[in-house]
Amino acid sequence: MIFRKGKISDLPRMMEIVKQAQISIGKLGIDQWQNGYPAEKIMRNDIENGCSFVLTADKGEIIAIASLIYNDEPSYDKIYDGAWLSNDDFIVVHRMAVGEEFKKKGIASRLLREIEKQAIMKDIPSFKIDTHEGNIPMRRTFESNGFKYCGRIFLPDGNPRVAYEKRILRHNKILKSAGL
């Protein structure tokens, strides 16, 4: 598998994965991603700004997507009913999805590990992420990958999300020295 920046030529497959995720989330009975988000314009903007990433299978097929942002998530400025584990620099992931045919194969966990490697390479000691409270499959993925529940945040439109953080500082030196 290869983790790389997304390209404009990837956009059709990325939007296919988004549509699959919208259907899958809708079946959970929650409103996350049900209002046309993320639209193609947002995905294109992520690519143009260099924050869009894809995970590809051995033959190059895109199997998962994510957008990475460093230290810039205004919704994370205030957390309710809890607290962040740190106030350090952080990487945050948005618009994370796995192709339907690749679900339940550990791909989401692999994607999270690849994103963590990006943080390590930049000496970022914290990995923050959020999801809808009812998105139990995603919450389980976070928790099984070492993320700790920290509380609730609110999106700019007022919708609440459950927030998680994983401290990665203690691993940085070991992993960097191993070339990861």
Coordinates of C-alpha atoms in Angstrom, one line a residue:
M1 CA 0.0 0.0 0.0
I2 CA 1.1 3.5 -0.7
F3 CA 0.0 6.7 1.2
R4 CA 0.4 9.8 -1.0
K5 CA -1.0 13.2 -1.7
G6 CA -4.2 13.3 -3.6
K7 CA -4.2 14.6 -7.2
I8 CA -7.0 16.2 -9.3
S9 CA -7.0 13.0 -11.4
D10 CA -8.0 11.1 -8.2
L11 CA -11.1 13.2 -7.7
P12 CA -13.6 10.9 -9.4
R13 CA -12.6 7.9 -7.2
M14 CA -12.4 10.1 -4.1
M15 CA -16.0 11.3 -4.7
E16 CA -17.0 7.7 -5.3
I17 CA -15.7 6.8 -1.9
V18 CA -17.4 9.9 -0.4
K19 CA -20.7 8.8 -1.9
Q20 CA -20.2 5.2 -0.5
A21 CA -19.5 6.7 3.0
Q22 CA -22.6 8.9 2.8
I23 CA -24.7 5.8 2.1
S24 CA -23.0 3.8 4.9
I25 CA -23.3 6.6 7.5
G26 CA -27.0 7.1 6.5
K27 CA -27.7 3.5 7.2
L28 CA -26.5 4.1 10.8
G29 CA -29.4 6.6 11.1
I30 CA -27.2 9.6 11.8
D31 CA -27.1 12.9 9.9
Q32 CA -23.3 13.1 9.5
W33 CA -22.3 13.6 5.8
Q34 CA -26.0 13.5 4.8
N35 CA -26.3 17.1 3.5
G36 CA -24.0 16.8 0.5
Y37 CA -20.9 17.2 2.6
P38 CA -18.1 16.9 1.6
A39 CA -18.9 18.3 -1.8
E40 CA -16.6 18.0 -4.8
K41 CA -15.6 21.6 -4.4
I42 CA -14.3 20.9 -0.9
M43 CA -12.4 17.8 -2.0
R44 CA -10.9 19.7 -4.9
N45 CA -9.8 22.5 -2.5
D46 CA -8.1 20.0 -0.3
I47 CA -6.2 18.7 -3.2
E48 CA -5.2 22.2 -4.4
N49 CA -4.1 23.1 -0.8
G50 CA -2.0 19.9 -0.5
C51 CA -3.9 18.5 2.4
S52 CA -5.7 15.7 0.6
F53 CA -4.2 12.2 0.9
V54 CA -5.1 8.8 -0.4
L55 CA -4.1 5.2 0.5
T56 CA -3.7 3.0 -2.5
A57 CA -3.7 -0.8 -2.9
D58 CA -0.8 -2.6 -4.5
K59 CA -2.1 -2.0 -8.0
G60 CA -2.7 1.7 -7.4
E61 CA -6.4 1.7 -6.7
I62 CA -7.5 4.3 -4.2
I63 CA -9.0 2.5 -1.2
A64 CA -9.1 5.3 1.4
I65 CA -9.0 9.0 1.7
A66 CA -8.3 11.7 4.3
S67 CA -7.5 15.4 4.6
L68 CA -4.7 16.3 7.0
I69 CA -4.5 19.7 8.7
Y70 CA -1.8 21.0 11.0
N71 CA -2.7 23.2 14.1
D72 CA -5.7 24.8 12.4
E73 CA -9.0 23.7 13.6
P74 CA -11.1 26.5 15.2
S75 CA -13.7 24.0 16.4
Y76 CA -11.1 22.5 18.7
D77 CA -10.4 25.7 20.5
K78 CA -13.1 24.9 23.0
I79 CA -13.9 21.4 24.2
Y80 CA -16.9 20.6 26.5
D81 CA -17.5 17.9 29.0
G82 CA -13.8 17.0 29.1
A83 CA -10.4 18.3 28.1
W84 CA -7.8 17.7 25.5
L85 CA -4.8 15.5 26.6
S86 CA -2.4 18.3 25.5
N87 CA -2.2 21.8 24.2
D88 CA 0.7 20.9 21.9
D89 CA 0.9 21.2 18.1
F90 CA -1.4 18.7 16.5
I91 CA -2.4 17.0 13.3
V92 CA -6.1 16.7 12.6
V93 CA -7.9 14.5 10.1
H94 CA -11.1 15.3 8.3
R95 CA -13.0 13.7 5.5
M96 CA -11.7 10.3 6.3
A97 CA -13.4 7.4 4.4
V98 CA -12.6 3.9 3.2
G99 CA -14.0 2.4 0.0
E100 CA -17.0 0.1 0.7
E101 CA -15.3 -3.0 -0.7
F102 CA -12.3 -2.5 1.6
K103 CA -14.2 -2.1 4.9
K104 CA -13.6 -4.5 7.8
K105 CA -10.1 -5.3 6.5
G106 CA -8.1 -3.0 8.8
I107 CA -7.8 -0.3 6.2
A108 CA -9.0 2.5 8.5
S109 CA -6.4 1.5 11.1
R110 CA -3.7 1.4 8.4
L111 CA -4.8 4.9 7.3
L112 CA -4.5 6.2 10.8
R113 CA -1.0 4.7 11.2
E114 CA 0.1 6.4 7.9
I115 CA -1.3 9.7 9.1
E116 CA 0.5 9.2 12.4
K117 CA 3.8 8.7 10.5
Q118 CA 3.2 12.1 8.8
A119 CA 2.9 13.7 12.2
I120 CA 6.1 12.0 13.4
M121 CA 8.0 13.2 10.4
K122 CA 7.0 16.8 11.3
D123 CA 7.6 16.3 15.0
I124 CA 4.0 16.8 15.8
P125 CA 3.2 15.2 19.2
S126 CA -0.6 15.1 19.0
F127 CA -3.2 13.6 16.7
K128 CA -6.7 14.9 17.2
I129 CA -9.9 13.7 15.4
D130 CA -13.7 13.9 15.8
T131 CA -16.8 12.1 14.6
H132 CA -20.5 12.0 15.1
E133 CA -21.5 10.5 18.4
G134 CA -23.6 7.9 16.6
N135 CA -20.8 6.8 14.3
I136 CA -19.9 3.8 16.5
P137 CA -17.8 2.0 13.8
M138 CA -15.5 5.1 13.6
R139 CA -15.4 5.5 17.3
R140 CA -14.3 1.9 17.8
T141 CA -11.6 2.4 15.2
F142 CA -10.3 5.4 17.0
E143 CA -10.3 3.6 20.4
S144 CA -8.7 0.5 19.0
N145 CA -5.9 2.6 17.6
G146 CA -5.0 4.3 20.9
F147 CA -7.1 7.4 20.8
K148 CA -8.7 8.6 24.0
Y149 CA -12.1 10.2 24.3
C150 CA -11.6 13.8 25.4
G151 CA -15.1 15.4 25.2
R152 CA -17.4 17.2 22.8
I153 CA -16.6 20.0 20.2
F154 CA -19.0 21.9 18.1
L155 CA -18.7 22.5 14.3
P156 CA -19.2 26.0 12.9
D157 CA -22.8 25.0 12.0
G158 CA -23.4 24.1 15.7
N159 CA -23.5 20.3 15.3
P160 CA -21.8 18.5 18.1
R161 CA -19.0 15.9 17.6
V162 CA -17.2 13.6 20.0
A163 CA -13.5 14.4 20.1
Y164 CA -10.5 12.1 20.5
E165 CA -6.8 12.6 20.9
K166 CA -3.7 10.4 20.7
R167 CA -0.4 11.5 22.1
I168 CA 2.5 10.4 19.9
L169 CA 5.4 12.4 21.3
R170 CA 6.9 9.4 23.2
H171 CA 7.1 7.4 20.1
N172 CA 8.6 10.1 17.8
K173 CA 12.3 9.5 18.5
I174 CA 12.0 5.7 18.3
L175 CA 10.1 5.7 15.1
K176 CA 12.2 8.5 13.5
S177 CA 15.4 6.6 14.3
A178 CA 13.8 3.5 12.6
G179 CA 13.2 5.5 9.5
L180 CA 9.4 5.5 9.9

